[in-house]
Short mmCIF file of C-alpha atoms in Angstrom, two decimals:
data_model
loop_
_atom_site.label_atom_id
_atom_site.label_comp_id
_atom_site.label_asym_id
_atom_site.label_seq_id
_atom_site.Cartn_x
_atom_site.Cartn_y
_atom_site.Cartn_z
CA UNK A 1 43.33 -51.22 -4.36
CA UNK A 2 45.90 -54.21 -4.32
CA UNK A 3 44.75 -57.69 -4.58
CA UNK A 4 47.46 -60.73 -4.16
CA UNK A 5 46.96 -64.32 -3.68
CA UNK A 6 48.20 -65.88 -0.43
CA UNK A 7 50.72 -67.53 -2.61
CA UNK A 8 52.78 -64.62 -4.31
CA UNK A 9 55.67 -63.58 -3.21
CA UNK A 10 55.44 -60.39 -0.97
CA UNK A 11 59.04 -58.61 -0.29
CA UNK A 12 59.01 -57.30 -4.25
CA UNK A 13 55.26 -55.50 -4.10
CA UNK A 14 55.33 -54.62 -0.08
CA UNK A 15 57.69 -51.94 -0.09
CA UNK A 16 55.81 -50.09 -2.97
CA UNK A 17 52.54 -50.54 -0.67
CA UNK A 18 54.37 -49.13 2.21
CA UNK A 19 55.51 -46.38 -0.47
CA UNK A 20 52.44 -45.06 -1.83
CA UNK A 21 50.57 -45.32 2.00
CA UNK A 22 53.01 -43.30 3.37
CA UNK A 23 52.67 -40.59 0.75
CA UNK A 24 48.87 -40.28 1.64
CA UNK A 25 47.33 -42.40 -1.05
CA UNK A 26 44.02 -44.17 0.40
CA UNK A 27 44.64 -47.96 0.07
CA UNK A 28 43.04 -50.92 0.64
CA UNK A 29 44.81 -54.66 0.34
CA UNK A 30 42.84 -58.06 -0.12
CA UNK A 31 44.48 -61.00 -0.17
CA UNK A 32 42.84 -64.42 -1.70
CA UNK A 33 43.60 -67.74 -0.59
CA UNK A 34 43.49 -69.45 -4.37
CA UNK A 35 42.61 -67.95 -7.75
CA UNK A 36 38.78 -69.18 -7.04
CA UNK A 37 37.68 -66.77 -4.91
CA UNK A 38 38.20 -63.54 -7.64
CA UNK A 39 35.08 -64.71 -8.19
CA UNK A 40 33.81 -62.74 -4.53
CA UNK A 41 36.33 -59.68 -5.79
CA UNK A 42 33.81 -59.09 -8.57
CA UNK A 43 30.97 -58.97 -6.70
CA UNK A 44 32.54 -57.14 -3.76
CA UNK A 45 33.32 -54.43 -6.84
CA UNK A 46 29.58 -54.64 -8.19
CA UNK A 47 28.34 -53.98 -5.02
CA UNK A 48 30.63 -50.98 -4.13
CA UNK A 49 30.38 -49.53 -7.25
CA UNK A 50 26.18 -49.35 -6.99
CA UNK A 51 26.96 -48.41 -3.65
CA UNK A 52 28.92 -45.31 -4.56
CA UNK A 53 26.78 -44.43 -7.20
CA UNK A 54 23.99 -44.30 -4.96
CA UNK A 55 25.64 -41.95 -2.18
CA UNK A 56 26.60 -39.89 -5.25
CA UNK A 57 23.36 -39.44 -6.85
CA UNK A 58 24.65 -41.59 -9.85
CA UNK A 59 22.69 -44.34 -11.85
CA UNK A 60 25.04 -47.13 -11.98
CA UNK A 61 23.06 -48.96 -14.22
CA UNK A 62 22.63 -45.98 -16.89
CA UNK A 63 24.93 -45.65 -19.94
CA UNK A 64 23.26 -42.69 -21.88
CA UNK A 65 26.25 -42.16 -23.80
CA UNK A 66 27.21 -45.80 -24.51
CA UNK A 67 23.83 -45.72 -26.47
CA UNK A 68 25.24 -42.56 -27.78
CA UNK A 69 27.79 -44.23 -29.82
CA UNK A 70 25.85 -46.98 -30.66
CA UNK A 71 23.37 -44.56 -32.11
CA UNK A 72 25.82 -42.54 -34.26
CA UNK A 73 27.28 -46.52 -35.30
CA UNK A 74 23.89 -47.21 -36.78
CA UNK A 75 23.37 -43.64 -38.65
CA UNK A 76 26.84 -44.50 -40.03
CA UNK A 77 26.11 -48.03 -41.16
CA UNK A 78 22.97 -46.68 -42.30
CA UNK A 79 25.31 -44.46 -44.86
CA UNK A 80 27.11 -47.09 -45.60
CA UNK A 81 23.98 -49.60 -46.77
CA UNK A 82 22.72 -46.52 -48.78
CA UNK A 83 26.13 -44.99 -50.35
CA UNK A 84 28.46 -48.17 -50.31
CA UNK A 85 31.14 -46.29 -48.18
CA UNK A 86 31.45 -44.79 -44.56
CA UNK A 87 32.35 -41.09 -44.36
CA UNK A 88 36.15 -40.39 -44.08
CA UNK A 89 37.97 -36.98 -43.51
CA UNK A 90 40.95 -36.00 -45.38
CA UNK A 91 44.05 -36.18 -42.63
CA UNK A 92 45.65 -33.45 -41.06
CA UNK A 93 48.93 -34.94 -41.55
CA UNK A 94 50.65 -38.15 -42.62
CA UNK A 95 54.25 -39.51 -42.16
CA UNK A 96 54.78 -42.92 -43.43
CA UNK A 97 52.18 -45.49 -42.79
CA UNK A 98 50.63 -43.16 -40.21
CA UNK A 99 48.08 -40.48 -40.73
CA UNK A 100 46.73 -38.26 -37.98
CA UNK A 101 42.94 -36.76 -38.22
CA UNK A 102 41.35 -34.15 -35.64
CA UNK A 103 38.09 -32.16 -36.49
CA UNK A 104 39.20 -28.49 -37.92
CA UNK A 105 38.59 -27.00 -34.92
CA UNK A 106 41.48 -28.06 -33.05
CA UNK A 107 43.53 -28.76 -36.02
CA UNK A 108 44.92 -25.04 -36.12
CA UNK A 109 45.60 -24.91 -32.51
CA UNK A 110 47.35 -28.26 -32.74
CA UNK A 111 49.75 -27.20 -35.55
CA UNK A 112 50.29 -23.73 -33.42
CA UNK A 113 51.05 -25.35 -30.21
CA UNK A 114 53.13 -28.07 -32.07
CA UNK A 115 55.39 -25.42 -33.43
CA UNK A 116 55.74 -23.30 -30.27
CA UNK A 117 57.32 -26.65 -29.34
CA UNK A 118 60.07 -26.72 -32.21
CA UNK A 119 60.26 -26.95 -35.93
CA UNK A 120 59.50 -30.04 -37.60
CA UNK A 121 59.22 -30.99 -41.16
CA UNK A 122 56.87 -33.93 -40.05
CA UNK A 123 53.81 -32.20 -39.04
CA UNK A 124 52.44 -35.46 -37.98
CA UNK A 125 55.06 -35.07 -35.33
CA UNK A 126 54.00 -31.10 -34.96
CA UNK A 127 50.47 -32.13 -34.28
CA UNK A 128 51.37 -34.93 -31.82
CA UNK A 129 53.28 -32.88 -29.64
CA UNK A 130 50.50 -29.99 -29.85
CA UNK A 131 47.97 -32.50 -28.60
CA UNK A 132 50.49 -34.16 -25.83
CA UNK A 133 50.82 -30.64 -24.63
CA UNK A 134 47.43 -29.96 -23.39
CA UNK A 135 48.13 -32.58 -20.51
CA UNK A 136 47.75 -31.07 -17.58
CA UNK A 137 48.12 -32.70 -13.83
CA UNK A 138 44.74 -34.52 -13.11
CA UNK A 139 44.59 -35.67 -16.46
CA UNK A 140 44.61 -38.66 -18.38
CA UNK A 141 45.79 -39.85 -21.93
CA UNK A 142 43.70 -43.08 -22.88
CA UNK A 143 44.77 -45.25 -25.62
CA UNK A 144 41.99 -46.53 -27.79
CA UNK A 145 42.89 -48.91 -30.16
CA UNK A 146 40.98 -50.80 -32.43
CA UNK A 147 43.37 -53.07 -33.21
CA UNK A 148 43.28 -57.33 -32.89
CA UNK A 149 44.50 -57.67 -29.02
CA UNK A 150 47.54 -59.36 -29.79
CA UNK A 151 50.54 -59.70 -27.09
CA UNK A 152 53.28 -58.13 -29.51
CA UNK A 153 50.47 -55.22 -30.24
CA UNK A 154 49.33 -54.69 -26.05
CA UNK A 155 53.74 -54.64 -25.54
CA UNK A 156 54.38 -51.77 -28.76
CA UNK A 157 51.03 -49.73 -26.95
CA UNK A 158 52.19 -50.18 -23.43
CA UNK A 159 55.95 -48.97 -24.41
CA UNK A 160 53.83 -45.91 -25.56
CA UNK A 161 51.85 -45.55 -22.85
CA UNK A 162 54.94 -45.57 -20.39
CA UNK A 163 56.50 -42.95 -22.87
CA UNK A 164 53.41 -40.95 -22.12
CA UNK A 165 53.12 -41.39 -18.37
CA UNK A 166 56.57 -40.82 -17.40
CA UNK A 167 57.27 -37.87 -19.58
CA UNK A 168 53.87 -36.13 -18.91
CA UNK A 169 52.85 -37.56 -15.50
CA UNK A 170 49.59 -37.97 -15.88
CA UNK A 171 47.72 -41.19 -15.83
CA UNK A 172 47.63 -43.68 -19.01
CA UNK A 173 44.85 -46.14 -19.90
CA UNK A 174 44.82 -48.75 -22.75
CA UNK A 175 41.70 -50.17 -24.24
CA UNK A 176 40.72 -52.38 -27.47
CA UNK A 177 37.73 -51.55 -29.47
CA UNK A 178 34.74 -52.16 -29.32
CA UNK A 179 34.72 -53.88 -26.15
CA UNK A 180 35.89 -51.02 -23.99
CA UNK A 181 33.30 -48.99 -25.30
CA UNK A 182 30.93 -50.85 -22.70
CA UNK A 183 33.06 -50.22 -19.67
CA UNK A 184 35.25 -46.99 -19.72
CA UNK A 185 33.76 -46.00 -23.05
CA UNK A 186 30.77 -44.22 -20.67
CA UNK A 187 33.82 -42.66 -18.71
CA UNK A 188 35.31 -41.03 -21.63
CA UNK A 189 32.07 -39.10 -22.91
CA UNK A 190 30.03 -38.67 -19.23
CA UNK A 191 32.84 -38.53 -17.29
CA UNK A 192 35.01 -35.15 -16.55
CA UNK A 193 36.80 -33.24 -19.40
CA UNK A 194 39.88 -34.42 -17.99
CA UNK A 195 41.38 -36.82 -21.00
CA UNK A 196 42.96 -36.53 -23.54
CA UNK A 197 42.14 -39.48 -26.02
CA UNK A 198 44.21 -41.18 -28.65
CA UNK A 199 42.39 -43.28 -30.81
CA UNK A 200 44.38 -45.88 -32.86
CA UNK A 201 42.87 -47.56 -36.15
CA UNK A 202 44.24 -49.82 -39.18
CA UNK A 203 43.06 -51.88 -42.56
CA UNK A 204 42.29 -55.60 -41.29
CA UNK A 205 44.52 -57.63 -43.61
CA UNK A 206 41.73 -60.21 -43.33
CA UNK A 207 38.34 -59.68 -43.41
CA UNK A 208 34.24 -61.40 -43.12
CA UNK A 209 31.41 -60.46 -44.58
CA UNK A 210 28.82 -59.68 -41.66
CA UNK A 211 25.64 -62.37 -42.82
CA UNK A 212 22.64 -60.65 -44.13
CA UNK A 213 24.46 -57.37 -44.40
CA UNK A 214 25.63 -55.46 -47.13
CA UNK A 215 28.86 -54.63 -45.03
CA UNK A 216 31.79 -56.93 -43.40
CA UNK A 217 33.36 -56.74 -40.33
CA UNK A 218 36.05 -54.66 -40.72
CA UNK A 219 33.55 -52.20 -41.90
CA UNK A 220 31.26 -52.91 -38.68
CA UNK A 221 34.47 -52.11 -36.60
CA UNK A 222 35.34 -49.10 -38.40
CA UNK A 223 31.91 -47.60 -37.80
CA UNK A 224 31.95 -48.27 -34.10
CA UNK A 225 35.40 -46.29 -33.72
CA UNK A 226 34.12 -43.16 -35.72
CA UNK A 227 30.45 -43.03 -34.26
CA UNK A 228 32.58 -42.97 -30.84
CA UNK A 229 34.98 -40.14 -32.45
CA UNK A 230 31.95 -38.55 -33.34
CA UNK A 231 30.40 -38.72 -29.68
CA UNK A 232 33.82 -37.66 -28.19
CA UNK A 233 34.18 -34.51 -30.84
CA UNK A 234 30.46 -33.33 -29.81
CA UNK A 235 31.64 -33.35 -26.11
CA UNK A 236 34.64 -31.15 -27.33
CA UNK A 237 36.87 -33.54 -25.56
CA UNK A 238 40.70 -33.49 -26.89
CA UNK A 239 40.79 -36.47 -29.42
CA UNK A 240 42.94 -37.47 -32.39
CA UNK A 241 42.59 -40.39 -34.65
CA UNK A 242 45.77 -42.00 -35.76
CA UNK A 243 45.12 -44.57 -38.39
CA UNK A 244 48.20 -47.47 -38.71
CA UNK A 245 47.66 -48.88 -42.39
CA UNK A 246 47.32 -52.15 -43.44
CA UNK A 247 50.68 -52.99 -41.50
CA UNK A 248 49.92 -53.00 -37.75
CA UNK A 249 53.31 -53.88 -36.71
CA UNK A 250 55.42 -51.52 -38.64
CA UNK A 251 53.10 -48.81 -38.07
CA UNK A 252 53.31 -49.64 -34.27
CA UNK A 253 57.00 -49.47 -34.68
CA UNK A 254 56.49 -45.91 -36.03
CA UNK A 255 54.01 -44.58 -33.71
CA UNK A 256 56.32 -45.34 -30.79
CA UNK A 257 58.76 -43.56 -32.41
CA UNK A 258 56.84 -40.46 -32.98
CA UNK A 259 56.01 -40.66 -29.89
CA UNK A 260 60.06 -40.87 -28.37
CA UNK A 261 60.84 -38.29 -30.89
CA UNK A 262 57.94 -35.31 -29.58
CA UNK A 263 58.08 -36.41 -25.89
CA UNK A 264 60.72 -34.14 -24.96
CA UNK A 265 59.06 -31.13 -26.44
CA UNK A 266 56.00 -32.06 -24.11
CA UNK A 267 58.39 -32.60 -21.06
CA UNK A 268 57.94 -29.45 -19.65
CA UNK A 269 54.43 -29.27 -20.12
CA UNK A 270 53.05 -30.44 -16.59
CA UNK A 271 55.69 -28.83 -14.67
#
């Protein structure tokens, strides 16, 4: 679907239309006279998607697994009011600032897979390129990260993503937490077992108490991204947590590294 305002310039994005309808990609164009009328796009999307669902037996308006999460969030904070601390598994591996945790039943077919690859010393780097491995073609890596949405932050995690996508080719998706855990969130758990799903957490350097709670913010967050770990790890979907540090930027920095470093293991994986 391609949506452009009357305005934009068309010889740069035209040929790439022309491209991808050529190949045999189903495509539809819109094209708005000002910025006011996105407005209509979201309704014309609301509409289609109930539509859809409807001809595909599908409740639109159901989110059984968003609840899910929330459900496993408030068992969580509930261990938090009562023990003073959320539950926290010792990582597989660490290299630096980063630290990489999976549940222990993928954790030995991680490391094997990693080293079937190449040997590494950093088995943060094994493990990373024994998950990017699975990727098959039809699948998709999302990118959940619970991180503040900050431009230099969305530019470090789409350099990753693109690292990802053109190595692997397979599709890449980017979300912050919470907030996509009420739109694609449903997707992840409900939808196919066709992801594989990085999630991406960090100390807040700053931090609020919530009012009338025993727990702040940063806590509240915290609990949100492992009662969706949780929910993710019951479905047996592929999912690792990598967990940044108090230093966002620097840990960034070595993420995308990691990631240049074990991509050409995984080059060859889709072929």
């Amino acid at each position: 679907v391609h949506i452009q305002l009357e305005s934009e310039i068309r010889e740069r994005i035209d040929p790439k239309l022309e491209t991808l309808k050529s190949a045999g990609y189903p495509m539809v164009s819109f094209t708005l006279p000002d910025k006011l009328a996105l407005g209509q796009e979201f309704y014309r999307w609301e509409v289609a998607t109930a539509t859809a669902g409807a001809l595909l037996g599908i409740n639109a308006f159901d989110q059984p697994n968003v609840q899910e999460s929330k459900d496993n969030t408030n068992r969580l904070l509930g261990e938090l009011r009562s023990k003073g601390r959320l539950p926290e598994d010792e990582p597989v591996s660490s290299a630096g600032d980063l630290k990489l945790y999976c549940d222990a039943a993928r954790r030995a077919g991680l490391e094997k897979l990693g080293k079937q690859l190449g040997d590494s010393e950093n088995m943060l780097e094994t493990c990373l390129a024994g998950f990017l491995h699975q990727a098959r073609p039809g699948d998709y890596v999302a990118l959940m990260a619970y991180l503040e949405p900050a431009t230099s932050f969305k530019a470090m995690l789409r350099a990753v993503r693109m690292q990802i996508r053109d190595a692997l080719r397979v599709a890449t998706t980017l979300g912050f937490g919470p907030r996509f855990l009420h739109s694609t969130g449903q997707f992840h758990k409900g939808g196919p077992e066709s992801g594989l799903f990085i999630q991406i957490t960090c100390d807040d350097a700053q931090d609020l108490p919530v009012p009338g709670e025993p727990y702040t913010f940063s806590a509240l967050k915290r609990a949100q991204a492992l009662g969706d770990l949780q929910s993710l790890q019951a479905r047996h979907r592929r999912v690792v947590r990598i967990h940044l540090g108090e230093k966002v930027k620097s840990g960034l920095d070595e993420l995308l590294k990691a990631v240049e470093t074990v991509i050409g293991k995984t080059r060859g994986a889709v072929a």
